[in-house]
Amino acid sequence: MIGAIIGDIAGSRFEWRNCKSKHFQLLTPECRVTDDSVMTLAVADALLKSDGDRESLSRHAVESMQAFGRRWARGCYGGRFSRWLMSEHPQPYGSFGNGSGMRVSPCAWAAASLEDALDMADRVTRVTHDHPEGLRGAEAVTAVIWYAGKGESSGAIRKIVEESWYRLDFTLDEIRDDYGFDVSCQGSVPQAIEAFLEAESVEDAVRNAVSLGGDSDTIAAMAGSMAEARFGVPADLRAQALSYLDAPLVDVLERFERRFPVSFPAAPSV
């Protein structure tokens, strides 16, 4: 989950001023926490509150997302999601935006199995993003994190993604020059997965994602969330990222990590 937060913060200053290069200072005073981090932590909070009760997870997801969204990252949310945040009776609105993929990483860490991870991802996603493409994006990100955390190779993960979710028939170098702003799952989740698959560390995955341009913070958040499961996060990079978060958000992250401690596999073959 901290991988998603690092990607969000690093990409935040490039969302409207794209950088088509991997050569940039990763975290600067211009960077900030956006909706990607806040909603990821809201999902983590919902998982903690539901405490294994899958039937209550969707309700807790709505409650946590509304509470967190009304307090943090104001001005970062899209129009329909902003209205959902303020609604007294929030309903899903058929979204296939990449907001579903950027916030779902805690589900992979909290799950006992892939099936459990995908079930939780579905429950926290369809409260807003009930379009099939919105659900597909959340599932794909969750599955990649799960398989990466189990030590699957890049080749195996690529095959799994192509068989079940998206074609990955491109490299970052092939699409970088022409890739533009796209907030749909189908137009950004495959690119985030490729940014992870071509990476050698969490930082490298984030740099890969930012170098594409487009919706930089969200693509980097998704790529970072996947890369964390394979590479882990260096302590100094983690500390830098946490310095951008308010104390209550850090508390959610730390409580989640205590409840669902992570262990990283041996480095997989390519």
mmCIF file of C-alpha atoms in Angstrom, residues 1-12 34-40 98-99 101-106 109 141 145 188-189 192-193 195-196 202 205-210 215-229:
data_model
loop_
_atom_site.group_PDB
_atom_site.id
_atom_site.type_symbol
_atom_site.label_atom_id
_atom_site.label_comp_id
_atom_site.label_asym_id
_atom_site.label_seq_id
_atom_site.Cartn_x
_atom_site.Cartn_y
_atom_site.Cartn_z
ATOM 1 C CA MET A 1 0.000 0.000 0.000
ATOM 2 C CA ILE A 2 2.867 2.411 0.705
ATOM 3 C CA GLY A 3 3.948 1.812 -2.905
ATOM 4 C CA ALA A 4 0.694 3.353 -4.118
ATOM 5 C CA ILE A 5 1.196 6.349 -1.849
ATOM 6 C CA ILE A 6 4.754 6.899 -3.098
ATOM 7 C CA GLY A 7 3.567 6.749 -6.698
ATOM 8 C CA ASP A 8 0.732 9.164 -6.034
ATOM 9 C CA ILE A 9 2.936 11.717 -4.307
ATOM 10 C CA ALA A 10 5.717 11.499 -6.900
ATOM 11 C CA GLY A 11 3.289 11.764 -9.799
ATOM 12 C CA SER A 12 1.202 14.553 -8.300
ATOM 13 C CA THR A 34 -3.949 13.439 -3.708
ATOM 14 C CA ASP A 35 -7.168 11.467 -3.839
ATOM 15 C CA ASP A 36 -5.231 8.334 -4.851
ATOM 16 C CA SER A 37 -3.516 8.051 -1.468
ATOM 17 C CA VAL A 38 -6.548 9.187 0.508
ATOM 18 C CA MET A 39 -8.902 6.677 -1.096
ATOM 19 C CA THR A 40 -6.339 3.870 -0.779
ATOM 20 C CA ASN A 98 -9.102 4.490 -12.988
ATOM 21 C CA GLY A 99 -10.102 5.517 -9.480
ATOM 22 C CA GLY A 101 -7.570 0.652 -9.737
ATOM 23 C CA MET A 102 -5.671 3.242 -7.749
ATOM 24 C CA ARG A 103 -7.395 2.590 -4.409
ATOM 25 C CA VAL A 104 -7.732 -1.186 -4.344
ATOM 26 C CA SER A 105 -4.259 -2.361 -3.301
ATOM 27 C CA PRO A 106 -5.132 -3.021 0.392
ATOM 28 C CA TRP A 109 -2.586 -7.469 1.233
ATOM 29 C CA VAL A 141 -4.443 -4.448 -10.199
ATOM 30 C CA ILE A 145 -0.252 -7.439 -6.551
ATOM 31 C CA SER A 188 -4.384 3.461 -18.022
ATOM 32 C CA VAL A 189 -4.390 0.209 -16.047
ATOM 33 C CA ALA A 192 0.512 0.903 -15.196
ATOM 34 C CA ILE A 193 0.948 -2.879 -15.287
ATOM 35 C CA ALA A 195 5.361 0.123 -15.974
ATOM 36 C CA PHE A 196 5.596 -2.419 -13.158
ATOM 37 C CA VAL A 202 9.424 0.581 -6.658
ATOM 38 C CA ALA A 205 8.205 1.527 -11.510
ATOM 39 C CA VAL A 206 7.097 5.014 -10.455
ATOM 40 C CA ARG A 207 9.590 6.611 -12.822
ATOM 41 C CA ASN A 208 8.391 4.347 -15.642
ATOM 42 C CA ALA A 209 4.792 5.376 -14.982
ATOM 43 C CA VAL A 210 5.491 9.103 -14.766
ATOM 44 C CA ASP A 215 -2.740 10.798 -15.571
ATOM 45 C CA SER A 216 0.647 10.663 -13.889
ATOM 46 C CA ASP A 217 -0.281 10.377 -10.230
ATOM 47 C CA THR A 218 -2.795 7.588 -10.739
ATOM 48 C CA ILE A 219 -0.700 5.526 -13.157
ATOM 49 C CA ALA A 220 2.257 5.874 -10.788
ATOM 50 C CA ALA A 221 0.094 4.939 -7.794
ATOM 51 C CA MET A 222 -1.043 1.749 -9.510
ATOM 52 C CA ALA A 223 2.455 0.856 -10.719
ATOM 53 C CA GLY A 224 3.909 1.577 -7.271
ATOM 54 C CA SER A 225 1.302 -0.576 -5.561
ATOM 55 C CA MET A 226 2.242 -3.528 -7.752
ATOM 56 C CA ALA A 227 5.993 -2.982 -7.483
ATOM 57 C CA GLU A 228 5.860 -2.900 -3.685
ATOM 58 C CA ALA A 229 4.656 -6.498 -3.666
#
